[in-house]
PDB file of C-alpha atoms in Angstrom:
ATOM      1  CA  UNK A   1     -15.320 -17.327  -5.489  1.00 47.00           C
ATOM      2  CA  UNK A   2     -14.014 -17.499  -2.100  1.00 51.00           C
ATOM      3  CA  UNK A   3     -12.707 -21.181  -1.811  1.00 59.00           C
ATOM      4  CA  UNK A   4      -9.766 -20.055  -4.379  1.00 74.00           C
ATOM      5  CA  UNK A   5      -6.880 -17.323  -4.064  1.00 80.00           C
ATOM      6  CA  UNK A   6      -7.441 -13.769  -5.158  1.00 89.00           C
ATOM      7  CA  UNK A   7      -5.044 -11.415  -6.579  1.00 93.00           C
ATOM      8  CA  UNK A   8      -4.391  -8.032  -6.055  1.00 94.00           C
ATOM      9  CA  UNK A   9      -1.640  -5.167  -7.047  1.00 96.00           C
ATOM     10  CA  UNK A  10      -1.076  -1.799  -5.102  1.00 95.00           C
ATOM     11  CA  UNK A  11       0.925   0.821  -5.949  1.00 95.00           C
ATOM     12  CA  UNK A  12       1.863   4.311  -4.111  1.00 95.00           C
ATOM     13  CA  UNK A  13       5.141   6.630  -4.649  1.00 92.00           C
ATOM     14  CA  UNK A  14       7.617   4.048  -6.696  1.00 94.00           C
ATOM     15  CA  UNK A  15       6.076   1.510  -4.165  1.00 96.00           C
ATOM     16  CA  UNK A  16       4.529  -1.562  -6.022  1.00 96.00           C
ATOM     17  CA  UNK A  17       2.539  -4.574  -3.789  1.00 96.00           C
ATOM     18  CA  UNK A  18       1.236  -7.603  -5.185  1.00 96.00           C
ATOM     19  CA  UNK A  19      -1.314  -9.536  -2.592  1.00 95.00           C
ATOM     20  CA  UNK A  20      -2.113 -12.995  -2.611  1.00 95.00           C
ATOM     21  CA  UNK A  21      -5.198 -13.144  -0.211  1.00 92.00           C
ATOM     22  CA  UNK A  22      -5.906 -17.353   0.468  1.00 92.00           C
ATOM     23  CA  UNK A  23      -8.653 -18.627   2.745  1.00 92.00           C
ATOM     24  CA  UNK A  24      -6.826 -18.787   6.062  1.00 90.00           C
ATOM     25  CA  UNK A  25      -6.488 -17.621   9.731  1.00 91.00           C
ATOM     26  CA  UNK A  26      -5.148 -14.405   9.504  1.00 89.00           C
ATOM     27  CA  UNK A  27      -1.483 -14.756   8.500  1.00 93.00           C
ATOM     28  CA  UNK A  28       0.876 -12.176   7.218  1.00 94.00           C
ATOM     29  CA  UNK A  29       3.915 -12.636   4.828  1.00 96.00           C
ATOM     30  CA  UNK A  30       5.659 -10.280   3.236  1.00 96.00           C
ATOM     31  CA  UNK A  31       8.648 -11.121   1.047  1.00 96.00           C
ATOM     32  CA  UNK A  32       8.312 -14.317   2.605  1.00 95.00           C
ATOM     33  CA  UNK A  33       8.889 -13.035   6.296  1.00 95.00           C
ATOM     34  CA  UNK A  34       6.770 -12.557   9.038  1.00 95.00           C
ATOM     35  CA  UNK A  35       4.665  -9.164   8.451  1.00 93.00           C
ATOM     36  CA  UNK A  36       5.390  -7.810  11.625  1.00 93.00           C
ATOM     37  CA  UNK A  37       9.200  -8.150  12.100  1.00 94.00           C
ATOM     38  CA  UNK A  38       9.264  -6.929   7.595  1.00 95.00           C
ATOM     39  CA  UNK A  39       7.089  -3.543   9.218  1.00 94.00           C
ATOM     40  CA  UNK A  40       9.723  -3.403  11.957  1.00 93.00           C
ATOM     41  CA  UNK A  41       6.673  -4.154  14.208  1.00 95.00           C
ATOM     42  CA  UNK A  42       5.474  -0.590  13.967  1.00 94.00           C
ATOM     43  CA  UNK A  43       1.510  -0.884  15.194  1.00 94.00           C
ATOM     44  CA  UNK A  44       0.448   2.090  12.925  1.00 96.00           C
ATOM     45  CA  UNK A  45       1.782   0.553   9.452  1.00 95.00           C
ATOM     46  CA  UNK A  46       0.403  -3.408  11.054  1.00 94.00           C
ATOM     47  CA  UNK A  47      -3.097  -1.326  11.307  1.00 95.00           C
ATOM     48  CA  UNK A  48      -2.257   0.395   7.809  1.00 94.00           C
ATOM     49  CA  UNK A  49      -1.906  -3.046   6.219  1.00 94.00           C
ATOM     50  CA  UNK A  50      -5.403  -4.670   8.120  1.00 93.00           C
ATOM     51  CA  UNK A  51      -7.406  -1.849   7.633  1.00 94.00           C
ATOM     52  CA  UNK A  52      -9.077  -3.888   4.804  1.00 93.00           C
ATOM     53  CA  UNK A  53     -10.162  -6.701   6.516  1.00 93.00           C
ATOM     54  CA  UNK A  54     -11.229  -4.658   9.681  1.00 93.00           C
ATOM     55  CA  UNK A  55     -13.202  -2.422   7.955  1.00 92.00           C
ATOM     56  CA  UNK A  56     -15.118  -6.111   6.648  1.00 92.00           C
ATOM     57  CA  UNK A  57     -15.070  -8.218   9.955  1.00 91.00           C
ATOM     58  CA  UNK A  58     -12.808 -10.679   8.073  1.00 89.00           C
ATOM     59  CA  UNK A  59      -9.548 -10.575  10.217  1.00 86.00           C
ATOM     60  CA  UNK A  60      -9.327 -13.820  10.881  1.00 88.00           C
ATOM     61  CA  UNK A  61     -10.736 -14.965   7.357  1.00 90.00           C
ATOM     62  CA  UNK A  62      -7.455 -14.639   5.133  1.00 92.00           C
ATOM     63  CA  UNK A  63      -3.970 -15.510   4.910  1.00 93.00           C
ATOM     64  CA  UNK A  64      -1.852 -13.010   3.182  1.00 93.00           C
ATOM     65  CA  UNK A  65       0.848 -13.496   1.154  1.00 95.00           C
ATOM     66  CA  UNK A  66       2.711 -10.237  -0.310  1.00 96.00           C
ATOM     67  CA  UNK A  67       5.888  -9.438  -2.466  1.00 96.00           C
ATOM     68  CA  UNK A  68       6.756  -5.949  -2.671  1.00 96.00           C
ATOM     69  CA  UNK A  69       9.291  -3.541  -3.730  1.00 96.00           C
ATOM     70  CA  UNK A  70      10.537  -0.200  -4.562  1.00 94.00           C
ATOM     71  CA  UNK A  71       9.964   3.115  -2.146  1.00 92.00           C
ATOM     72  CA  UNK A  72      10.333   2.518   1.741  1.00 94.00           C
ATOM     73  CA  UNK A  73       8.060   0.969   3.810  1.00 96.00           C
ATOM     74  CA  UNK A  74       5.536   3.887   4.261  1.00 95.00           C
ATOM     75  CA  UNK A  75       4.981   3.945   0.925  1.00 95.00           C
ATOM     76  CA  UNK A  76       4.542  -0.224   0.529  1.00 96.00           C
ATOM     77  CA  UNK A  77       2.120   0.010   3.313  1.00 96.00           C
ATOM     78  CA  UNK A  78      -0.013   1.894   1.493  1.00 96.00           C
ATOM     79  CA  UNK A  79       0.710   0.014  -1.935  1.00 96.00           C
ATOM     80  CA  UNK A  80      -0.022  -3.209  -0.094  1.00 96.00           C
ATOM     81  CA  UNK A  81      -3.397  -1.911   1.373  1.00 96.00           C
ATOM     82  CA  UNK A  82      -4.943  -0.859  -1.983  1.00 96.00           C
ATOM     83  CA  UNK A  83      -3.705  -3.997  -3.396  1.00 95.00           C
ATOM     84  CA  UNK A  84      -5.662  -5.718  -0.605  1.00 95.00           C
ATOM     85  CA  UNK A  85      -8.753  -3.912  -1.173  1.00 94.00           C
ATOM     86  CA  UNK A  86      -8.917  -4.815  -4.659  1.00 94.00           C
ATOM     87  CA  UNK A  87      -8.399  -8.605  -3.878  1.00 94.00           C
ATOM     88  CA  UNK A  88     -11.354  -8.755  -1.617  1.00 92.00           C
ATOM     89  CA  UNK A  89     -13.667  -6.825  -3.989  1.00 92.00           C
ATOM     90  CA  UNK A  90     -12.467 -10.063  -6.556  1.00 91.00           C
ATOM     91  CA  UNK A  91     -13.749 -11.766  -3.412  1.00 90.00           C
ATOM     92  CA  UNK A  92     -17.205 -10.420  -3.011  1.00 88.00           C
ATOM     93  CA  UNK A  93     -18.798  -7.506  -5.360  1.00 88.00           C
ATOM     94  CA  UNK A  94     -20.343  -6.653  -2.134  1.00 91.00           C
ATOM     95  CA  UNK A  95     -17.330  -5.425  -0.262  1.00 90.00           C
ATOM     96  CA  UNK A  96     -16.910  -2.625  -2.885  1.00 92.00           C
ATOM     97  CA  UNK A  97     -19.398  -0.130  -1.548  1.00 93.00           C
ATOM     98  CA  UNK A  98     -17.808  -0.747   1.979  1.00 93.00           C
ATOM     99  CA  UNK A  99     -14.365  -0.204   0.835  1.00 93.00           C
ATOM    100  CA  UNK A 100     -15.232   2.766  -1.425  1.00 93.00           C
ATOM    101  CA  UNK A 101     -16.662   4.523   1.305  1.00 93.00           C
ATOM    102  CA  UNK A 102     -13.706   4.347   3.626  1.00 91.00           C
ATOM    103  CA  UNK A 103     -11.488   5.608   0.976  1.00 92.00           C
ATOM    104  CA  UNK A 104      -9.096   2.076   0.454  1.00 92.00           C
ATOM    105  CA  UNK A 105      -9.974   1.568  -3.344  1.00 94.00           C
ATOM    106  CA  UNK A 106      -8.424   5.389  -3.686  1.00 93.00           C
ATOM    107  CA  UNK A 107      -5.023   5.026  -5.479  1.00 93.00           C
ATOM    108  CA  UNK A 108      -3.012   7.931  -3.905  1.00 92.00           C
ATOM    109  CA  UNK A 109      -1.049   9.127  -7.374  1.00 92.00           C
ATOM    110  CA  UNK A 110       1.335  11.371  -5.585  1.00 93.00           C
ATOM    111  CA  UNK A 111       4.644  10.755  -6.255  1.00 91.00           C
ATOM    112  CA  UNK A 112       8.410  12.835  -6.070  1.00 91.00           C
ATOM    113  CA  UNK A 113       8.554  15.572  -8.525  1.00 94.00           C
ATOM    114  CA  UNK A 114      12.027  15.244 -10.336  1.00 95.00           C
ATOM    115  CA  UNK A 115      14.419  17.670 -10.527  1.00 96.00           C
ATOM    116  CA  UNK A 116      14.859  20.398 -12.890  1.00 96.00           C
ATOM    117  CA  UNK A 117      18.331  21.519 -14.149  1.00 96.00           C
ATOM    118  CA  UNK A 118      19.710  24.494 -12.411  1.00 95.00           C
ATOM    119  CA  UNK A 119      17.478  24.032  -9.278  1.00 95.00           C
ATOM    120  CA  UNK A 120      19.004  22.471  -5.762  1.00 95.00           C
ATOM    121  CA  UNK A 121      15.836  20.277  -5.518  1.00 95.00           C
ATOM    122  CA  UNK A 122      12.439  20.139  -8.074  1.00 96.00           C
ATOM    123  CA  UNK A 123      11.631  23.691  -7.148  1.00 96.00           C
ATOM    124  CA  UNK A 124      14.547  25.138  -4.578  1.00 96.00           C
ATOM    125  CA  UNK A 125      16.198  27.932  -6.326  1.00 95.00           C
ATOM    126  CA  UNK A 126      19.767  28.756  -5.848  1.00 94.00           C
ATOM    127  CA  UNK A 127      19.510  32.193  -2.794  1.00 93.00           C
ATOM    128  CA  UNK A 128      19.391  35.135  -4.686  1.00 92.00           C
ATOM    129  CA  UNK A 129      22.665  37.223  -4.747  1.00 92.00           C
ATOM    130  CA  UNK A 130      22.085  41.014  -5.667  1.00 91.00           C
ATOM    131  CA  UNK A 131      25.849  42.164  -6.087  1.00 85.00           C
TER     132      UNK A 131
END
């Protein structure tokens, strides 16, 4: 199944990532710019993003094509990394185990807790006045 495109959707916070993974050598688009200069070339969401393919060996394997939206970009890094994983388990059955144990199959359902009515924030109580 690898000689054809695999598809794969991520989501974290109000983030949502869909990944295109294509037989390639190694490049990254997202919302059709260059992945770096779109994760303002910050090394720790670049490794965020890879950590897929490193944990695999397959780096250099896969171009990747991503649209994403909603949340900031903390929270589409993560989006876009589950959404990887899942692509390359489409790839291979094999790479499940490997991805399973390093946690990237894990969808991280935490997510802003709205706010209630009469509250400053979700749980922040207007200060106590006793006279």
């Amino acid at each position: 199944m690898s000689d054809r495109n695999c598809f794969g959707i991520g989501r974290r916070k109000n983030a949502v990532a869909k990944v295109t993974l294509l037989p390639g050598k190694g490049l990254l688009v997202i919302n059709n710019k260059p992945g770096e200069s779109y994760l303002q070339y910050n090394s720790q969401y670049i490794n965020t993003v890879k950590a897929p393919l490193q944990t695999l060996g397959l780096q250099d394997n896969y171009d990747l094509y991503i649209n994403t939206h909603g949340g900031g970009i903390k929270g589409q890094t993560d989006a876009i990394k589950l959404g990887l994983s899942r692509a390359l388990c489409y790839v291979s059955s094999e790479h499940r185990q490997q991805l399973k144990n390093e946690g990237l199959l894990i969808r991280d359902s935490r997510s802003k807790e709205r706010k209630k009515y009469g509250l400053r924030k979700a749980r922040k109580a207007p200060q106590y006045s006793k006279r």
